[in-house]
Structure formats: C-alpha cells, structure tokens
Amino acid sequence: MIATRYEALVSIFDLAGFTSFCDQRDPHLIVPEFLGKFLGWLFDRISKRLDDGTRNPEERGLLARLPDFAKFTGDGVLFLWELGDDLASFYVYEIIEALRWVCDAYQWNFLKIIPEYIANPPPGLRCGIAQGQVVSLGGGEDYVDPCLNLASRLAKVRKLSLVIAQKGINLEKNMHRGKPDDFVKKKMKIDGIGEEYVYLLKKEFDALPKKEKSKFKDIAP
C-alpha cells in the first residue's frame, strides 16, 4: 500500500446525543433515515458555503475549495483538506468560518426541518478542528495520523459547538474576514494526548458552568 504524507486541515463533525438516539426502540427503523437526511443536508451546506457553483477553480478568487476527502465515522463526519498550495493559509480561515456556520445552521435550520420526519433527533452538532501532517493510504482512500485523533477528541467536548487546536492556526493574525475577537484561547488537557492550546467561541465559553470552565486554563501572555 502506497503511503504519502501531507500537511492537512482536519475537521470532524460529531452528533451530540447520537448514541442515545441509536438506543431507542427499533433504531433500524429510524437511524438510517435520519443519517440519510443529515448527511445530505451536511454535504449540501458545506458545498454551498465553500463553493457557490458559479465559478471554476481557477476563478474562485478568495473562496476556499471543497474538501479533498470525506468519510462517515459512525457518529459524525470527517472532512480533510490537503494544504499544498499558495493559498493554503487563507483557505484555513475561510474553512473555519464555513464550519462554524454549519454548526450554527444545524440549530436554526436542520433541527427546524427534521422533526417533520424524525422525532427527538440528536440535539446538537459539534466540530473539532486540527492542522498537522497526515499520511494518505492507498492514493487517498484513507488517512491516518495523530491530528485526526486530536480533531476527534475536540469534537466531543461537551457544551461547545466548535473547538480548534491552536497549533499551526493563528486566528489573531490570519483571520482575514472573520472575527478573531469572537474566540478565546485556552489550554486544556486531553486524555491520551496531553495539554493543547485551543480556540473556543467566546460566547460559548462564557456560558459554561463553573465546573466546565475549570477544565480550561488561561494562557500566560
């Protein structure tokens, strides 16, 4: 099997409460229908946010490209962008804004339309983001490396819709059209990985109960 190493941005979407959703009576009657509608909605949102469909890749200008790889993980979805071109640093921040928007859209869009078909759907969508080197296996059929594990762990942080590993990503310096003041940078301990600097949405961090806030430490200037 041929393995190639790439610098990449990895995002993993995780459906909060998906395990409980699957534990209901006769899940085989409802879970496939929910996943079909959720995955269709998610891919549609990603494609519309990152590529409006009116321009070819050479004419996109400042629009970020679509993911190079996507995979259903069992309770969420992995998206991966290979960062090998001159616009890679810009793409990262455009992509982050798109992923942030998708998490919000799950609340104000998807959860408004899905009850027509499914009762008591997973109540939230979370996203973990990390940048680092990944190994491509079989010519892009799959990817492995620690940053995928990190993104997966960040996607499971309770009560937060978006957690971004700071390493390689400087929001304060490079968020061109975004709002870096919307984020706070904290230090957190992740089981099996160790301490990591992360960006959190300030409004979500401020709303955390005191016990949850204690899991995050301030970073000395």
PDB file of C-alpha atoms in Angstrom:
ATOM      1  CA  MET A   1       0.000   0.000   0.000  1.00  0.00           C
ATOM      2  CA  ILE A   2       1.420   3.386  -1.056  1.00  0.00           C
ATOM      3  CA  ALA A   3       1.587   5.984   1.739  1.00  0.00           C
ATOM      4  CA  THR A   4       2.115   9.716   1.156  1.00  0.00           C
ATOM      5  CA  ARG A   5       2.459  12.422   3.795  1.00  0.00           C
ATOM      6  CA  TYR A   6       0.603  15.739   3.512  1.00  0.00           C
ATOM      7  CA  GLU A   7       0.028  18.858   5.567  1.00  0.00           C
ATOM      8  CA  ALA A   8      -3.708  18.990   6.121  1.00  0.00           C
ATOM      9  CA  LEU A   9      -6.573  20.663   7.891  1.00  0.00           C
ATOM     10  CA  VAL A  10      -8.886  18.133   9.524  1.00  0.00           C
ATOM     11  CA  SER A  11     -12.399  18.707  10.794  1.00  0.00           C
ATOM     12  CA  ILE A  12     -14.627  16.150  12.447  1.00  0.00           C
ATOM     13  CA  PHE A  13     -18.331  16.727  12.993  1.00  0.00           C
ATOM     14  CA  ASP A  14     -19.877  14.856  15.899  1.00  0.00           C
ATOM     15  CA  LEU A  15     -23.604  14.486  16.567  1.00  0.00           C
ATOM     16  CA  ALA A  16     -24.227  15.208  20.241  1.00  0.00           C
ATOM     17  CA  GLY A  17     -26.522  12.592  21.748  1.00  0.00           C
ATOM     18  CA  PHE A  18     -26.239  10.238  18.771  1.00  0.00           C
ATOM     19  CA  THR A  19     -25.582   7.183  20.967  1.00  0.00           C
ATOM     20  CA  SER A  20     -28.795   7.760  22.931  1.00  0.00           C
ATOM     21  CA  PHE A  21     -30.640   8.371  19.677  1.00  0.00           C
ATOM     22  CA  CYS A  22     -29.457   4.962  18.425  1.00  0.00           C
ATOM     23  CA  ASP A  23     -30.503   3.241  21.682  1.00  0.00           C
ATOM     24  CA  GLN A  24     -34.204   3.893  21.164  1.00  0.00           C
ATOM     25  CA  ARG A  25     -36.626   1.074  20.410  1.00  0.00           C
ATOM     26  CA  ASP A  26     -36.237  -0.349  16.885  1.00  0.00           C
ATOM     27  CA  PRO A  27     -33.416   2.000  15.830  1.00  0.00           C
ATOM     28  CA  HIS A  28     -33.138   0.263  12.456  1.00  0.00           C
ATOM     29  CA  LEU A  29     -36.432   1.877  11.505  1.00  0.00           C
ATOM     30  CA  ILE A  30     -35.314   5.429  12.152  1.00  0.00           C
ATOM     31  CA  VAL A  31     -31.497   5.796  12.259  1.00  0.00           C
ATOM     32  CA  PRO A  32     -30.839   5.127   8.532  1.00  0.00           C
ATOM     33  CA  GLU A  33     -33.488   7.679   7.551  1.00  0.00           C
ATOM     34  CA  PHE A  34     -32.047  10.269   9.902  1.00  0.00           C
ATOM     35  CA  LEU A  35     -28.484   9.708   8.662  1.00  0.00           C
ATOM     36  CA  GLY A  36     -29.572   9.926   5.039  1.00  0.00           C
ATOM     37  CA  LYS A  37     -31.222  13.286   5.607  1.00  0.00           C
ATOM     38  CA  PHE A  38     -28.428  14.600   7.857  1.00  0.00           C
ATOM     39  CA  LEU A  39     -25.599  13.630   5.505  1.00  0.00           C
ATOM     40  CA  GLY A  40     -27.433  15.048   2.507  1.00  0.00           C
ATOM     41  CA  TRP A  41     -28.019  18.301   4.394  1.00  0.00           C
ATOM     42  CA  LEU A  42     -24.419  18.476   5.657  1.00  0.00           C
ATOM     43  CA  PHE A  43     -22.791  17.958   2.267  1.00  0.00           C
ATOM     44  CA  ASP A  44     -25.172  20.476   0.718  1.00  0.00           C
ATOM     45  CA  ARG A  45     -24.316  23.093   3.375  1.00  0.00           C
ATOM     46  CA  ILE A  46     -20.565  22.530   3.000  1.00  0.00           C
ATOM     47  CA  SER A  47     -20.653  22.749  -0.789  1.00  0.00           C
ATOM     48  CA  LYS A  48     -22.792  25.898  -0.829  1.00  0.00           C
ATOM     49  CA  ARG A  49     -20.686  27.642   1.792  1.00  0.00           C
ATOM     50  CA  LEU A  50     -17.291  26.899   0.248  1.00  0.00           C
ATOM     51  CA  ASP A  51     -18.126  26.958  -3.463  1.00  0.00           C
ATOM     52  CA  ASP A  52     -21.110  28.857  -4.829  1.00  0.00           C
ATOM     53  CA  GLY A  53     -21.015  26.810  -8.042  1.00  0.00           C
ATOM     54  CA  THR A  54     -20.762  29.799 -10.361  1.00  0.00           C
ATOM     55  CA  ARG A  55     -17.002  29.798 -10.819  1.00  0.00           C
ATOM     56  CA  ASN A  56     -14.471  27.169 -11.780  1.00  0.00           C
ATOM     57  CA  PRO A  57     -11.446  26.523  -9.503  1.00  0.00           C
ATOM     58  CA  GLU A  58      -9.245  28.998 -11.400  1.00  0.00           C
ATOM     59  CA  GLU A  59     -11.797  31.795 -10.939  1.00  0.00           C
ATOM     60  CA  ARG A  60     -12.789  31.293  -7.323  1.00  0.00           C
ATOM     61  CA  GLY A  61     -10.568  34.055  -6.028  1.00  0.00           C
ATOM     62  CA  LEU A  62     -10.941  34.072  -2.242  1.00  0.00           C
ATOM     63  CA  LEU A  63     -13.392  31.180  -1.942  1.00  0.00           C
ATOM     64  CA  ALA A  64     -11.956  28.080  -0.270  1.00  0.00           C
ATOM     65  CA  ARG A  65     -12.127  24.823  -2.142  1.00  0.00           C
ATOM     66  CA  LEU A  66     -14.195  21.797  -1.212  1.00  0.00           C
ATOM     67  CA  PRO A  67     -12.670  19.024   0.961  1.00  0.00           C
ATOM     68  CA  ASP A  68     -10.249  16.592  -0.635  1.00  0.00           C
ATOM     69  CA  PHE A  69     -11.627  13.731   1.463  1.00  0.00           C
ATOM     70  CA  ALA A  70     -14.821  12.947   3.370  1.00  0.00           C
ATOM     71  CA  LYS A  71     -15.739   9.925   5.467  1.00  0.00           C
ATOM     72  CA  PHE A  72     -18.620   8.918   7.733  1.00  0.00           C
ATOM     73  CA  THR A  73     -17.148   7.968  11.122  1.00  0.00           C
ATOM     74  CA  GLY A  74     -20.092   6.198  12.743  1.00  0.00           C
ATOM     75  CA  ASP A  75     -21.398   9.158  14.738  1.00  0.00           C
ATOM     76  CA  GLY A  76     -20.213  12.032  12.573  1.00  0.00           C
ATOM     77  CA  VAL A  77     -18.238  13.018   9.508  1.00  0.00           C
ATOM     78  CA  LEU A  78     -14.552  13.626   8.782  1.00  0.00           C
ATOM     79  CA  PHE A  79     -13.563  16.282   6.255  1.00  0.00           C
ATOM     80  CA  LEU A  80      -9.941  16.783   5.198  1.00  0.00           C
ATOM     81  CA  TRP A  81      -8.231  19.464   3.125  1.00  0.00           C
ATOM     82  CA  GLU A  82      -4.690  18.956   1.826  1.00  0.00           C
ATOM     83  CA  LEU A  83      -2.774  22.228   2.288  1.00  0.00           C
ATOM     84  CA  GLY A  84      -0.307  22.117  -0.530  1.00  0.00           C
ATOM     85  CA  ASP A  85      -0.837  25.324  -2.480  1.00  0.00           C
ATOM     86  CA  ASP A  86      -0.029  29.025  -2.131  1.00  0.00           C
ATOM     87  CA  LEU A  87      -3.478  29.869  -0.777  1.00  0.00           C
ATOM     88  CA  ALA A  88      -3.359  27.224   1.941  1.00  0.00           C
ATOM     89  CA  SER A  89      -3.005  29.729   4.776  1.00  0.00           C
ATOM     90  CA  PHE A  90      -6.016  31.657   3.552  1.00  0.00           C
ATOM     91  CA  TYR A  91      -8.105  28.548   2.965  1.00  0.00           C
ATOM     92  CA  VAL A  92      -7.723  27.533   6.603  1.00  0.00           C
ATOM     93  CA  TYR A  93      -9.539  30.587   7.914  1.00  0.00           C
ATOM     94  CA  GLU A  94     -12.208  30.560   5.232  1.00  0.00           C
ATOM     95  CA  ILE A  95     -12.848  26.889   6.016  1.00  0.00           C
ATOM     96  CA  ILE A  96     -13.060  27.545   9.768  1.00  0.00           C
ATOM     97  CA  GLU A  97     -15.700  30.209   9.182  1.00  0.00           C
ATOM     98  CA  ALA A  98     -17.656  27.785   6.986  1.00  0.00           C
ATOM     99  CA  LEU A  99     -17.520  25.004   9.581  1.00  0.00           C
ATOM    100  CA  ARG A 100     -18.581  27.400  12.309  1.00  0.00           C
ATOM    101  CA  TRP A 101     -21.545  28.445  10.184  1.00  0.00           C
ATOM    102  CA  VAL A 102     -22.567  24.808   9.598  1.00  0.00           C
ATOM    103  CA  CYS A 103     -22.658  24.107  13.355  1.00  0.00           C
ATOM    104  CA  ASP A 104     -24.931  27.127  13.818  1.00  0.00           C
ATOM    105  CA  ALA A 105     -27.076  26.106  10.842  1.00  0.00           C
ATOM    106  CA  TYR A 106     -27.750  22.706  12.434  1.00  0.00           C
ATOM    107  CA  GLN A 107     -29.601  24.555  15.207  1.00  0.00           C
ATOM    108  CA  TRP A 108     -31.528  27.143  13.201  1.00  0.00           C
ATOM    109  CA  ASN A 109     -32.096  25.151  10.022  1.00  0.00           C
ATOM    110  CA  PHE A 110     -31.747  21.371  10.271  1.00  0.00           C
ATOM    111  CA  LEU A 111     -33.451  20.993  13.664  1.00  0.00           C
ATOM    112  CA  LYS A 112     -36.365  23.034  12.352  1.00  0.00           C
ATOM    113  CA  ILE A 113     -36.999  20.793   9.343  1.00  0.00           C
ATOM    114  CA  ILE A 114     -36.073  17.296  10.578  1.00  0.00           C
ATOM    115  CA  PRO A 115     -38.985  16.909  13.103  1.00  0.00           C
ATOM    116  CA  GLU A 116     -41.268  16.556  10.102  1.00  0.00           C
ATOM    117  CA  TYR A 117     -39.622  13.165   9.562  1.00  0.00           C
ATOM    118  CA  ILE A 118     -37.811  12.187  12.784  1.00  0.00           C
ATOM    119  CA  ALA A 119     -38.784  12.596  16.440  1.00  0.00           C
ATOM    120  CA  ASN A 120     -36.179  13.580  19.054  1.00  0.00           C
ATOM    121  CA  PRO A 121     -33.152  13.927  16.735  1.00  0.00           C
ATOM    122  CA  PRO A 122     -29.631  14.476  18.152  1.00  0.00           C
ATOM    123  CA  PRO A 123     -29.866  17.960  19.707  1.00  0.00           C
ATOM    124  CA  GLY A 124     -26.528  19.385  18.616  1.00  0.00           C
ATOM    125  CA  LEU A 125     -23.669  19.286  16.146  1.00  0.00           C
ATOM    126  CA  ARG A 126     -20.092  19.757  17.330  1.00  0.00           C
ATOM    127  CA  CYS A 127     -16.913  20.237  15.326  1.00  0.00           C
ATOM    128  CA  GLY A 128     -13.260  19.665  16.220  1.00  0.00           C
ATOM    129  CA  ILE A 129     -10.553  21.160  14.004  1.00  0.00           C
ATOM    130  CA  ALA A 130      -6.810  20.470  13.883  1.00  0.00           C
ATOM    131  CA  GLN A 131      -3.975  21.080  11.457  1.00  0.00           C
ATOM    132  CA  GLY A 132      -0.986  18.812  11.006  1.00  0.00           C
ATOM    133  CA  GLN A 133       0.641  16.166   8.875  1.00  0.00           C
ATOM    134  CA  VAL A 134      -1.399  13.157   7.824  1.00  0.00           C
ATOM    135  CA  VAL A 135      -0.473  10.018   5.944  1.00  0.00           C
ATOM    136  CA  SER A 136      -2.533   9.204   2.854  1.00  0.00           C
ATOM    137  CA  LEU A 137      -3.038   5.484   2.310  1.00  0.00           C
ATOM    138  CA  GLY A 138      -3.850   3.861  -0.998  1.00  0.00           C
ATOM    139  CA  GLY A 139      -3.729   7.037  -3.039  1.00  0.00           C
ATOM    140  CA  GLY A 140      -6.175   8.951  -0.853  1.00  0.00           C
ATOM    141  CA  GLU A 141      -8.524   6.093   0.071  1.00  0.00           C
ATOM    142  CA  ASP A 142      -7.936   6.840   3.757  1.00  0.00           C
ATOM    143  CA  TYR A 143      -5.806   8.992   6.067  1.00  0.00           C
ATOM    144  CA  VAL A 144      -4.145   8.381   9.431  1.00  0.00           C
ATOM    145  CA  ASP A 145      -2.071  10.376  11.925  1.00  0.00           C
ATOM    146  CA  PRO A 146      -2.381  11.978  15.382  1.00  0.00           C
ATOM    147  CA  CYS A 147      -4.103  15.177  14.239  1.00  0.00           C
ATOM    148  CA  LEU A 148      -7.147  13.129  13.187  1.00  0.00           C
ATOM    149  CA  ASN A 149      -7.351  11.723  16.698  1.00  0.00           C
ATOM    150  CA  LEU A 150      -6.978  15.220  18.131  1.00  0.00           C
ATOM    151  CA  ALA A 151      -9.797  16.623  15.995  1.00  0.00           C
ATOM    152  CA  SER A 152     -11.994  13.705  17.052  1.00  0.00           C
ATOM    153  CA  ARG A 153     -11.350  14.387  20.736  1.00  0.00           C
ATOM    154  CA  LEU A 154     -12.055  18.095  20.317  1.00  0.00           C
ATOM    155  CA  ALA A 155     -15.361  17.331  18.606  1.00  0.00           C
ATOM    156  CA  LYS A 156     -16.594  15.554  21.725  1.00  0.00           C
ATOM    157  CA  VAL A 157     -16.100  18.408  24.208  1.00  0.00           C
ATOM    158  CA  ARG A 158     -19.473  18.848  25.892  1.00  0.00           C
ATOM    159  CA  LYS A 159     -21.454  22.094  25.586  1.00  0.00           C
ATOM    160  CA  LEU A 160     -19.171  23.530  22.879  1.00  0.00           C
ATOM    161  CA  SER A 161     -20.015  23.516  19.182  1.00  0.00           C
ATOM    162  CA  LEU A 162     -16.529  24.408  17.924  1.00  0.00           C
ATOM    163  CA  VAL A 163     -13.076  23.658  19.354  1.00  0.00           C
ATOM    164  CA  ILE A 164      -9.949  24.415  17.301  1.00  0.00           C
ATOM    165  CA  ALA A 165      -6.428  23.214  18.062  1.00  0.00           C
ATOM    166  CA  GLN A 166      -4.227  26.321  18.025  1.00  0.00           C
ATOM    167  CA  LYS A 167      -1.096  24.647  16.666  1.00  0.00           C
ATOM    168  CA  GLY A 168      -0.488  25.953  13.145  1.00  0.00           C
ATOM    169  CA  ILE A 169      -3.586  28.167  13.266  1.00  0.00           C
ATOM    170  CA  ASN A 170      -3.161  31.797  14.349  1.00  0.00           C
ATOM    171  CA  LEU A 171      -6.625  33.324  14.351  1.00  0.00           C
ATOM    172  CA  GLU A 172      -5.452  36.647  15.769  1.00  0.00           C
ATOM    173  CA  LYS A 173      -3.055  37.180  12.864  1.00  0.00           C
ATOM    174  CA  ASN A 174      -4.692  35.492   9.940  1.00  0.00           C
ATOM    175  CA  MET A 175      -8.487  35.602  10.225  1.00  0.00           C
ATOM    176  CA  HIS A 176      -8.829  37.867   7.192  1.00  0.00           C
ATOM    177  CA  ARG A 177     -12.572  38.389   7.020  1.00  0.00           C
ATOM    178  CA  GLY A 178     -13.557  36.603  10.205  1.00  0.00           C
ATOM    179  CA  LYS A 179     -13.859  37.904  13.719  1.00  0.00           C
ATOM    180  CA  PRO A 180     -10.921  36.812  15.867  1.00  0.00           C
ATOM    181  CA  ASP A 181     -12.425  38.624  18.866  1.00  0.00           C
ATOM    182  CA  ASP A 182     -15.232  36.047  18.793  1.00  0.00           C
ATOM    183  CA  PHE A 183     -12.696  33.486  20.074  1.00  0.00           C
ATOM    184  CA  VAL A 184     -10.757  32.955  23.284  1.00  0.00           C
ATOM    185  CA  LYS A 185      -7.556  30.930  23.517  1.00  0.00           C
ATOM    186  CA  LYS A 186      -7.268  28.459  26.392  1.00  0.00           C
ATOM    187  CA  LYS A 187      -5.189  25.484  27.499  1.00  0.00           C
ATOM    188  CA  MET A 188      -6.877  22.146  28.085  1.00  0.00           C
ATOM    189  CA  LYS A 189      -5.792  18.628  28.970  1.00  0.00           C
ATOM    190  CA  ILE A 190      -6.926  15.903  26.593  1.00  0.00           C
ATOM    191  CA  ASP A 191      -6.873  12.267  27.714  1.00  0.00           C
ATOM    192  CA  GLY A 192      -4.284  10.278  25.811  1.00  0.00           C
ATOM    193  CA  ILE A 193      -2.846  13.372  24.154  1.00  0.00           C
ATOM    194  CA  GLY A 194      -1.797  15.844  26.850  1.00  0.00           C
ATOM    195  CA  GLU A 195      -2.148  19.608  27.051  1.00  0.00           C
ATOM    196  CA  GLU A 196      -3.151  21.552  23.960  1.00  0.00           C
ATOM    197  CA  TYR A 197      -3.821  25.213  23.268  1.00  0.00           C
ATOM    198  CA  VAL A 198      -7.279  25.611  21.763  1.00  0.00           C
ATOM    199  CA  TYR A 199      -9.594  28.306  20.444  1.00  0.00           C
ATOM    200  CA  LEU A 200     -13.165  28.381  21.747  1.00  0.00           C
ATOM    201  CA  LEU A 201     -16.062  30.603  20.806  1.00  0.00           C
ATOM    202  CA  LYS A 202     -16.113  33.281  23.496  1.00  0.00           C
ATOM    203  CA  LYS A 203     -19.899  33.324  23.852  1.00  0.00           C
ATOM    204  CA  GLU A 204     -19.936  29.557  24.415  1.00  0.00           C
ATOM    205  CA  PHE A 205     -17.080  29.629  26.910  1.00  0.00           C
ATOM    206  CA  ASP A 206     -18.705  32.460  28.873  1.00  0.00           C
ATOM    207  CA  ALA A 207     -21.933  30.418  29.084  1.00  0.00           C
ATOM    208  CA  LEU A 208     -20.249  27.314  30.531  1.00  0.00           C
ATOM    209  CA  PRO A 209     -20.981  26.324  34.136  1.00  0.00           C
ATOM    210  CA  LYS A 210     -18.116  26.997  36.528  1.00  0.00           C
ATOM    211  CA  LYS A 211     -17.224  23.293  36.714  1.00  0.00           C
ATOM    212  CA  GLU A 212     -16.908  23.043  32.939  1.00  0.00           C
ATOM    213  CA  LYS A 213     -14.890  26.267  32.743  1.00  0.00           C
ATOM    214  CA  SER A 214     -12.368  24.850  35.209  1.00  0.00           C
ATOM    215  CA  LYS A 215     -11.269  22.333  32.561  1.00  0.00           C
ATOM    216  CA  PHE A 216      -9.751  25.209  30.593  1.00  0.00           C
ATOM    217  CA  LYS A 217      -6.795  27.271  31.790  1.00  0.00           C
ATOM    218  CA  ASP A 218      -5.772  30.781  30.827  1.00  0.00           C
ATOM    219  CA  ILE A 219      -2.595  31.185  28.800  1.00  0.00           C
ATOM    220  CA  ALA A 220       0.039  33.492  30.242  1.00  0.00           C
ATOM    221  CA  PRO A 221       0.824  36.464  27.946  1.00  0.00           C
TER     222      PRO A 221
END
